[in-house]
Coordinates of C-alpha atoms in Angstrom, one line a residue:
M6 CA -42.0 -44.6 -7.4
L7 CA -44.8 -45.8 -5.2
F8 CA -44.9 -45.0 -1.5
C9 CA -47.4 -47.3 0.3
F10 CA -46.9 -48.1 4.0
V11 CA -49.0 -50.8 5.7
F12 CA -48.6 -50.7 9.4
S13 CA -50.9 -53.5 10.4
L14 CA -52.8 -56.3 8.6
F15 CA -55.5 -58.6 10.1
V16 CA -58.7 -60.4 9.1
H17 CA -62.1 -59.5 10.5
R18 CA -64.4 -62.6 10.7
I19 CA -68.1 -63.2 11.6
E20 CA -69.5 -66.3 13.3
S21 CA -68.8 -68.7 10.5
S22 CA -65.1 -69.3 9.9
D23 CA -65.8 -69.1 6.2
W24 CA -66.8 -65.5 6.3
G25 CA -63.9 -62.9 6.4
I26 CA -62.2 -59.7 5.1
K27 CA -58.4 -58.9 5.1
A28 CA -57.5 -55.2 5.0
P29 CA -54.9 -52.9 6.8
P30 CA -56.3 -50.7 9.6
S31 CA -54.2 -47.7 8.4
L32 CA -52.1 -46.6 5.4
Y33 CA -49.5 -43.8 5.0
V34 CA -48.8 -42.3 1.6
L35 CA -47.1 -39.2 0.3
K36 CA -49.1 -36.5 -1.5
D37 CA -49.1 -36.9 -5.3
H38 CA -48.3 -40.6 -5.1
T39 CA -50.5 -43.7 -5.5
A40 CA -52.3 -45.3 -2.5
Y41 CA -53.0 -49.1 -2.5
L42 CA -55.6 -50.2 0.1
D43 CA -55.1 -54.0 0.0
C44 CA -58.3 -56.0 0.7
E45 CA -59.6 -59.6 0.4
F46 CA -63.0 -61.0 1.5
S47 CA -64.7 -64.5 1.7
F48 CA -68.1 -66.0 2.4
P49 CA -69.4 -69.7 2.9
E50 CA -70.5 -72.0 0.2
G51 CA -74.1 -71.8 -0.7
H52 CA -74.0 -68.0 -0.9
S53 CA -73.8 -66.1 -4.1
F54 CA -72.0 -62.7 -4.4
K55 CA -74.2 -59.8 -5.2
R56 CA -72.2 -56.6 -4.7
A57 CA -69.5 -54.9 -2.6
Y58 CA -68.1 -51.3 -2.3
W59 CA -66.0 -49.0 -0.3
V60 CA -68.0 -46.4 1.6
S61 CA -68.0 -43.1 -0.2
I62 CA -66.6 -44.8 -3.3
S63 CA -69.3 -45.1 -5.9
K64 CA -67.3 -47.4 -8.3
D65 CA -68.4 -51.0 -8.0
I66 CA -65.8 -53.5 -6.9
S67 CA -64.9 -56.4 -9.2
T68 CA -66.8 -59.6 -8.6
R69 CA -63.4 -61.1 -7.9
R70 CA -62.8 -61.6 -4.2
N71 CA -59.9 -59.1 -4.3
C72 CA -61.2 -55.8 -3.0
T73 CA -57.9 -53.8 -3.2
L74 CA -58.5 -50.0 -3.6
T75 CA -56.1 -48.0 -5.8
I76 CA -56.0 -44.1 -5.5
N77 CA -53.7 -42.4 -8.0
N78 CA -52.2 -38.9 -7.4
V79 CA -53.2 -38.8 -3.8
K80 CA -54.2 -35.4 -2.4
I81 CA -54.3 -34.2 1.1
S82 CA -58.0 -34.2 0.8
D83 CA -58.0 -38.0 0.3
S84 CA -56.9 -38.5 3.9
G85 CA -59.5 -40.2 6.1
K86 CA -61.0 -43.6 7.0
Y87 CA -62.3 -46.1 4.4
Y88 CA -64.8 -48.9 5.0
F89 CA -65.5 -52.0 2.9
Q90 CA -68.9 -53.8 2.7
F91 CA -70.3 -56.6 0.5
Y92 CA -73.6 -58.5 0.1
T93 CA -74.5 -62.0 -0.9
S94 CA -77.7 -63.6 -2.1
T95 CA -79.0 -64.0 1.4
E96 CA -78.6 -60.3 1.8
T97 CA -76.1 -60.8 4.6
R98 CA -73.9 -57.7 5.0
Y99 CA -70.4 -57.7 6.4
G100 CA -69.1 -54.4 7.8
L101 CA -65.3 -53.6 8.1
L102 CA -63.9 -51.6 11.0
G103 CA -62.2 -49.4 8.4
T104 CA -58.8 -48.5 7.1
R105 CA -57.4 -45.0 7.8
L106 CA -55.5 -43.4 5.0
H107 CA -52.8 -40.9 6.1
V108 CA -51.5 -38.5 3.4
N109 CA -48.2 -36.7 4.2
A110 CA -46.4 -34.1 2.1
R111 CA -42.6 -34.1 1.7
P112 CA -41.1 -30.7 2.5
E113 CA -39.5 -29.0 -0.5
N114 CA -38.2 -25.7 -1.8
L115 CA -36.2 -24.7 1.2
T116 CA -35.0 -21.1 0.7
L117 CA -32.8 -18.7 2.8
S118 CA -33.6 -15.1 1.9
V119 CA -31.2 -12.3 2.6
P120 CA -31.7 -8.6 1.8
T121 CA -29.8 -7.4 -1.2
V122 CA -27.7 -4.9 0.8
L123 CA -26.6 -5.4 4.4
E124 CA -25.1 -2.4 6.0
A125 CA -23.3 -2.4 9.3
G126 CA -25.4 -0.8 12.0
N127 CA -28.7 -1.1 10.2
Q128 CA -31.2 -3.7 11.6
T129 CA -32.1 -6.5 9.1
T130 CA -34.1 -9.7 8.9
I131 CA -33.2 -13.0 7.3
T132 CA -35.9 -15.5 6.4
C133 CA -35.8 -19.3 6.0
S134 CA -38.9 -21.0 4.4
V135 CA -39.9 -24.5 3.5
H136 CA -43.0 -25.4 1.4
N137 CA -45.3 -28.4 1.0
V138 CA -45.4 -29.4 4.6
Y139 CA -48.2 -31.6 5.9
P140 CA -48.9 -32.0 8.6
S141 CA -47.1 -29.0 10.0
E142 CA -45.7 -30.8 13.0
S143 CA -44.1 -33.4 10.8
A144 CA -41.3 -31.1 9.8
S145 CA -38.6 -29.9 12.2
M146 CA -36.8 -26.6 11.3
Q147 CA -33.4 -25.4 12.7
F148 CA -31.7 -22.1 12.1
E149 CA -28.0 -21.6 12.8
S150 CA -26.9 -18.0 13.3
G151 CA -23.2 -18.7 13.4
G152 CA -22.9 -17.1 16.9
I153 CA -24.5 -13.9 15.9
E154 CA -26.8 -12.5 18.5
G155 CA -30.4 -11.9 17.4
T156 CA -34.1 -12.9 17.7
S157 CA -35.7 -15.8 15.9
T158 CA -39.4 -16.6 15.4
Q159 CA -41.3 -19.4 13.6
Q160 CA -44.6 -19.2 11.7
T161 CA -46.8 -21.7 9.8
Q162 CA -49.1 -20.7 7.0
E163 CA -51.7 -23.2 5.5
N164 CA -52.4 -23.3 1.8
E165 CA -55.6 -24.1 0.0
D166 CA -54.5 -27.7 -0.6
R167 CA -54.0 -28.0 3.2
T168 CA -50.2 -28.1 2.9
C169 CA -48.2 -25.6 4.9
V170 CA -45.4 -23.1 4.6
K171 CA -43.1 -23.1 7.6
T172 CA -41.0 -20.0 8.1
V173 CA -38.2 -19.0 10.5
T174 CA -37.2 -15.3 10.7
F175 CA -33.9 -14.1 12.3
T176 CA -33.6 -10.4 13.2
F177 CA -30.2 -8.8 14.1
I178 CA -28.1 -5.7 13.7
P179 CA -25.1 -6.5 11.4
Q180 CA -21.6 -5.4 12.4
H181 CA -18.5 -5.2 10.4
F182 CA -17.1 -8.3 12.1
H183 CA -20.1 -10.3 11.0
N184 CA -18.9 -10.0 7.4
R185 CA -18.2 -13.5 5.8
K186 CA -20.1 -15.2 8.6
N187 CA -22.1 -18.4 7.5
L188 CA -25.7 -18.8 8.4
S189 CA -27.7 -22.0 7.7
C190 CA -31.3 -23.4 7.9
S191 CA -32.2 -27.0 7.9
V192 CA -35.4 -29.1 7.8
A193 CA -35.8 -32.7 9.0
H194 CA -38.8 -34.9 8.0
P195 CA -39.6 -38.7 8.6
N196 CA -40.1 -39.2 4.9
L197 CA -36.8 -37.5 3.9
T198 CA -33.8 -39.7 3.4
H199 CA -31.6 -36.7 4.2
T200 CA -32.0 -33.3 5.9
L201 CA -32.7 -30.3 3.7
Q202 CA -30.2 -27.5 4.2
A203 CA -29.7 -23.9 2.9
N204 CA -26.6 -21.8 3.5
V205 CA -25.7 -18.1 3.0
T206 CA -22.5 -16.1 3.6
L207 CA -23.2 -12.6 4.9
D208 CA -21.9 -9.7 2.8
I209 CA -21.9 -6.7 5.3
K210 CA -21.0 -3.3 3.8
Y211 CA -18.9 -1.0 6.0
D212 CA -16.4 1.8 5.7
P213 CA -12.7 1.1 6.3
R214 CA -11.8 -0.1 9.7
N215 CA -8.5 -0.9 11.6
V216 CA -6.4 1.3 9.3
S217 CA -2.7 0.9 10.0
V218 CA 0.7 1.5 8.4
S219 CA 3.6 -1.0 8.3
V220 CA 7.2 -0.6 7.1
S221 CA 9.3 -3.1 5.2
P222 CA 12.1 -3.9 6.0
S223 CA 11.2 -3.8 9.7
G224 CA 14.8 -3.5 11.0
T225 CA 17.4 -0.8 10.5
I226 CA 17.1 1.2 7.3
K227 CA 20.1 3.0 5.9
E228 CA 20.5 5.6 3.2
G229 CA 20.2 4.0 -0.2
D230 CA 18.0 1.1 0.9
S231 CA 14.7 0.4 -0.7
V232 CA 11.7 1.0 1.6
V233 CA 8.0 0.1 1.2
L234 CA 5.3 1.5 3.5
W235 CA 2.0 -0.5 3.4
C236 CA -1.4 0.9 4.4
G237 CA -3.7 -1.9 5.5
A238 CA -7.5 -1.6 6.2
D239 CA -10.5 -3.8 6.7
S240 CA -13.3 -2.7 4.5
N241 CA -16.2 -3.9 2.4
P242 CA -16.2 -3.1 -0.4
G243 CA -12.5 -2.9 -0.7
V244 CA -10.5 0.4 -0.4
S245 CA -10.7 2.4 -3.7
R246 CA -8.2 5.1 -2.8
Y247 CA -5.4 5.7 -0.3
S248 CA -4.0 9.1 0.7
W249 CA -0.5 9.3 2.3
F250 CA 0.7 12.1 4.6
K251 CA 4.1 12.8 6.1
Q252 CA 5.3 14.8 9.1
P253 CA 8.9 15.6 8.5
A254 CA 11.4 15.2 11.3
E255 CA 11.5 18.2 13.7
S256 CA 8.2 19.5 12.2
S257 CA 4.7 19.7 13.7
S258 CA 2.8 19.9 10.4
W259 CA 1.6 17.2 8.0
V260 CA 2.1 17.4 4.2
G261 CA 0.5 15.2 1.5
V262 CA 2.7 12.8 -0.4
N263 CA 2.0 13.5 -4.0
G264 CA 1.6 10.9 -6.7
S265 CA 0.6 8.0 -4.4
A266 CA -3.0 6.7 -4.2
A267 CA -2.2 3.0 -3.7
A268 CA -1.8 0.9 -0.6
E269 CA 2.0 0.8 -1.2
L270 CA 4.3 3.8 -0.8
R271 CA 7.6 2.9 -2.3
I272 CA 10.9 4.7 -1.7
P273 CA 13.5 3.1 -4.0
L274 CA 16.5 5.0 -2.6
A275 CA 15.9 6.2 0.9
S276 CA 17.6 9.4 2.0
R277 CA 17.8 11.2 5.3
T278 CA 15.1 13.6 4.1
D279 CA 12.6 10.7 4.0
S280 CA 12.8 10.3 7.8
G281 CA 9.6 11.3 9.6
R282 CA 6.2 10.1 10.6
Y283 CA 3.7 8.6 8.1
R284 CA 0.0 8.0 8.2
C285 CA -2.6 7.1 5.6
I286 CA -6.3 7.5 5.0
A287 CA -8.3 4.6 3.4
E288 CA -11.5 5.4 1.4
N289 CA -14.3 3.3 -0.1
A290 CA -17.9 3.8 -1.3
D291 CA -19.2 3.8 2.3
G292 CA -16.7 6.4 3.7
D293 CA -13.1 6.8 4.8
S294 CA -11.1 6.2 7.9
E295 CA -7.6 7.3 9.1
A296 CA -4.9 5.2 10.7
S297 CA -5.2 5.3 14.5
G298 CA -1.5 6.2 14.8
A299 CA 1.4 7.3 12.8
T300 CA 4.4 5.1 11.9
S301 CA 7.9 6.5 12.1
L302 CA 10.5 6.0 9.4
D303 CA 14.1 6.5 10.7
I304 CA 16.7 6.6 7.9
Q305 CA 20.2 6.1 9.3
Y306 CA 23.5 7.3 7.8
P307 CA 27.2 7.8 8.7
P308 CA 28.6 11.0 10.2
D309 CA 29.0 14.1 8.1
V310 CA 31.1 16.9 9.6
V311 CA 29.1 20.1 9.0
Q312 CA 31.6 22.6 10.2
V313 CA 34.7 23.2 12.3
S314 CA 34.9 26.9 13.4
P315 CA 36.2 29.1 16.2
C316 CA 33.9 30.0 19.0
D317 CA 33.0 33.7 18.5
N318 CA 36.2 34.3 16.6
H319 CA 38.2 33.2 19.6
S320 CA 41.4 31.4 18.4
L321 CA 41.7 29.2 21.6
C322 CA 38.1 27.9 21.5
W323 CA 36.8 25.7 18.7
V324 CA 33.6 23.9 18.0
C325 CA 32.9 20.9 15.7
E326 CA 29.3 20.2 14.5
V327 CA 28.4 16.8 13.0
E328 CA 25.2 15.5 11.4
A329 CA 24.7 11.7 11.9
N330 CA 22.0 9.1 12.6
P331 CA 22.4 7.4 15.0
L332 CA 24.1 10.3 16.9
A333 CA 27.9 10.3 16.5
N334 CA 30.6 10.2 19.1
L335 CA 33.0 13.2 18.6
T336 CA 36.7 13.6 19.6
W337 CA 39.3 16.3 19.1
L338 CA 42.8 15.3 18.0
E339 CA 46.0 17.4 17.7
D340 CA 48.3 16.6 14.8
G341 CA 51.8 17.7 15.8
A342 CA 55.4 16.6 15.5
A343 CA 54.9 13.7 17.9
G344 CA 51.9 12.4 15.9
R345 CA 48.2 12.6 16.6
R346 CA 47.2 13.1 20.2
L347 CA 43.8 12.9 21.8
M348 CA 42.7 16.3 23.2
P349 CA 40.2 16.6 26.1
G350 CA 36.9 18.1 24.9
G351 CA 33.9 19.5 26.5
E352 CA 30.4 18.2 26.9
L353 CA 28.6 16.7 23.8
L354 CA 25.6 18.7 22.9
H355 CA 22.7 17.1 20.9
N356 CA 20.0 18.8 18.8
G357 CA 18.0 16.3 16.8
T358 CA 20.5 14.4 14.6
R359 CA 23.2 17.0 15.2
T360 CA 26.0 16.7 17.7
S361 CA 28.5 19.4 18.7
L362 CA 31.7 19.3 20.8
R363 CA 33.7 22.3 22.0
I364 CA 37.4 22.4 22.9
Q365 CA 39.1 25.1 24.9
M366 CA 42.9 25.3 24.4
T367 CA 45.6 26.9 26.6
Q368 CA 47.9 27.6 23.7
Q369 CA 47.9 27.8 19.9
K370 CA 47.9 24.6 17.8
E371 CA 49.1 24.2 14.3
E372 CA 46.4 21.7 13.2
L373 CA 43.2 20.4 14.8
I374 CA 41.2 17.3 13.8
C375 CA 37.6 16.7 14.5
A376 CA 36.7 13.0 14.3
A377 CA 33.2 11.6 14.3
V378 CA 32.0 7.9 14.4
N379 CA 28.8 6.0 14.6
S380 CA 27.6 2.4 13.8
H381 CA 27.6 3.2 10.0
G382 CA 31.0 4.8 9.6
Q383 CA 33.4 7.6 10.5
K384 CA 34.4 11.0 9.2
Q385 CA 37.1 13.5 10.2
K386 CA 38.0 17.0 9.2
V387 CA 41.4 18.7 9.5
K388 CA 41.7 22.4 10.3
T389 CA 45.1 24.1 9.7
I390 CA 45.9 27.1 12.0
N391 CA 48.9 29.5 11.7
K392 CA 51.4 30.2 14.5
K393 CA 49.6 33.4 15.6
G394 CA 46.4 31.5 16.0
G395 CA 43.4 31.6 13.7
T396 CA 42.9 29.8 10.4
A397 CA 44.7 30.5 7.1
L398 CA 41.9 32.8 6.1
N399 CA 42.3 34.8 9.3
T400 CA 46.0 35.3 8.5
I401 CA 45.7 36.2 4.8
I402 CA 43.2 39.1 5.4
P403 CA 45.4 41.0 8.0
A404 CA 48.5 40.3 5.9
A405 CA 46.9 41.9 2.8
V406 CA 45.7 44.9 4.8
G407 CA 49.2 45.3 6.3
T408 CA 50.9 45.1 2.9
L409 CA 48.6 47.8 1.5
A410 CA 49.2 50.0 4.5
A411 CA 53.0 49.6 4.2
F412 CA 52.8 50.5 0.5
I413 CA 50.8 53.7 1.2
T414 CA 53.2 54.7 4.0
A415 CA 56.2 54.2 1.7
V416 CA 54.7 56.4 -0.9
A417 CA 53.9 59.1 1.6
L418 CA 57.5 58.9 3.1
F419 CA 59.0 59.2 -0.4
C420 CA 56.9 62.3 -1.2
F421 CA 57.9 63.8 2.2
V422 CA 61.6 63.2 1.6
R423 CA 61.6 64.8 -1.8
R424 CA 59.8 67.9 -0.5
K425 CA 62.2 68.3 2.4
G426 CA 65.2 67.8 0.1
R427 CA 64.1 70.8 -2.0
E428 CA 63.8 72.9 1.1
T429 CA 67.3 71.9 2.3
R430 CA 68.9 72.8 -1.0
Q431 CA 67.2 76.2 -0.8
R432 CA 68.6 76.8 2.7
D433 CA 72.1 75.6 1.6
S434 CA 72.2 78.1 -1.3
S435 CA 71.3 80.8 1.2
A436 CA 74.0 79.8 3.6
E437 CA 76.7 80.2 1.0
A438 CA 76.0 83.9 0.9
S439 CA 75.8 84.2 4.7
P440 CA 79.0 84.9 6.6
E441 CA 77.6 83.5 9.8
V442 CA 77.8 79.8 8.8
I443 CA 80.4 78.0 11.0
Y444 CA 81.8 74.6 10.0
D445 CA 82.7 72.3 12.9
V446 CA 84.6 69.1 13.1
V447 CA 82.3 66.0 13.1
Q448 CA 83.4 63.2 15.4
N449 CA 82.0 59.7 15.7
L450 CA 79.7 59.5 18.7
T451 CA 79.9 56.7 21.1
E452 CA 76.8 54.7 22.1
D453 CA 76.6 56.2 25.5
Q454 CA 76.4 59.6 23.9
V455 CA 73.3 58.6 22.0
P456 CA 71.4 56.5 24.5
A457 CA 68.1 57.3 22.8
A458 CA 69.3 55.8 19.6
K459 CA 70.1 52.4 20.9
V460 CA 68.6 49.6 18.9
S461 CA 67.4 46.3 20.5
D462 CA 68.9 43.1 19.3
E463 CA 65.5 41.5 19.5
E464 CA 63.2 41.8 16.6
E465 CA 60.2 43.8 17.6
E466 CA 56.8 43.0 16.2
L467 CA 55.7 45.6 13.7
V468 CA 52.5 47.3 14.9
Y469 CA 50.5 49.1 12.3
A470 CA 48.5 52.2 13.3
D471 CA 45.1 52.9 12.0
L472 CA 45.2 54.8 8.7
D473 CA 42.5 57.2 7.6
L474 CA 42.8 57.2 3.9
A475 CA 41.1 60.2 2.2
P476 CA 39.3 59.6 -1.1
R477 CA 41.4 59.8 -4.2
G478 CA 42.0 63.4 -5.4
K479 CA 41.2 64.8 -1.9
R480 CA 44.3 64.0 0.1
N481 CA 45.6 66.9 2.1
W482 CA 49.3 66.6 2.9
E483 CA 50.3 68.5 6.0
P484 CA 53.8 70.1 6.2
V485 CA 56.2 68.4 8.7
S486 CA 57.4 70.5 11.6
E487 CA 61.1 71.3 12.2
S488 CA 61.1 69.1 15.3
E489 CA 59.8 66.1 13.3
L490 CA 62.5 66.7 10.6
T491 CA 65.2 67.0 13.3
E492 CA 64.1 63.7 14.8
Y493 CA 64.3 62.0 11.4
S494 CA 67.7 63.6 10.7
D495 CA 69.0 62.4 14.2
L496 CA 67.9 58.9 13.5
K497 CA 69.6 59.0 10.1
T498 CA 72.8 60.3 11.7
V499 CA 72.8 57.6 14.3
A500 CA 72.4 55.0 11.7
Q501 CA 75.3 56.4 9.7
L502 CA 77.5 56.6 12.8
K503 CA 76.8 53.0 13.7
A504 CA 77.7 52.1 10.1
G505 CA 81.0 54.1 10.5
D506 CA 81.9 52.4 13.7
S507 CA 81.2 49.0 12.2
A508 CA 83.5 49.8 9.3
A509 CA 86.3 51.1 11.6
S510 CA 86.2 48.0 13.7
Q511 CA 86.5 45.8 10.6
E512 CA 89.6 47.7 9.5

């Protein structure tokens, strides 16, 4: 394609109207293209053409009256002013004012150079260059920093062929938030149909930032639900490893969560032991960073009655302890002949997820019920108590001890009776030989004659004394005194007399 621009065209004449030259005063052409300097000349009749030439051009012009000059592959060095002259037979010379040739270069090879590695916090320089500019002021360069603060400078360097390289440098300190920012450089030129433009997207390397933990689902989580904890971080390059840590409920220490190096920490079936605070550490090739704060995981579940027990073995004071999340509301109930009845309790005491409630009774109850309820369910526990107070276990143990003591007492009494029987028989045999034995008449005694032997109609509660049982094979049986034997015989006689009176009354 030929680029030849003629800005003006006129004819220069001498005195005679027959003399004249037509040529443009100036011509603009692009480097490496062809320049056409249009030219025509004339002279009066009676003159013969001898020669013509362009100043500084040695090649003769054709004898035709067309003096157009063609310059192929124009260089910057071809720029300048050209003059045309011709001679006739009368040696008359005609001088042209001249045509100025302007050679421009079209800008090309626009490049935007960025260092291979851009690290956050380290100063760097980005360069935008355009080549083949002539004259230098003909090209307009613009650098767009995308809002990044920095310093820009512009330089021009001339080449051997008189073309120029124009350069814009932009110096700044990259930050992690500059990552993925777009920078651009553009060049405008009169001989360009469109603006040249180069773009680059910044790739800033930095360690993980803005590390945080999120939980899904975000609402209430119950035992048995599926839970996912997500560790998010802003980093370049991306996070290569995640480390999870847990602070169990009611604990001040952190423990690592084994088997998890991914961004997701999945808990397929959540349990109450999964409750606690969680945090994560994100790591990449440039370093690592920890979440600014921990995220709490609260697993909720229905009440679970841990225990119902007496207060310090006191049968009239009972305490119920319940594990629940959220905290449970506790009540005491009495299950009697008239049905269940609400009993007034004491103050609810809370310790973590545990709640306890005491009840102080004024009399023994056969059955107590501790009922607990929260938003996820309810639970109750029934405690059976014997008439004397205390649980069934508290009754069985004393009964067993009492039975054993009664058995040992019976054996001891049996042995005692047998021994005393032998001694009595020995005394009886001695009495038969003694003339001093006197037989008296035995009469039935009235109750007023034996006031000490009166028996109460009311059943007295049996009280067991402490027994000191000697080891087997080492029991020392002490002989019973005559007074003890007499008391025993009197009691036996009273019983027999009462039996005789009863029989007589029946007759």
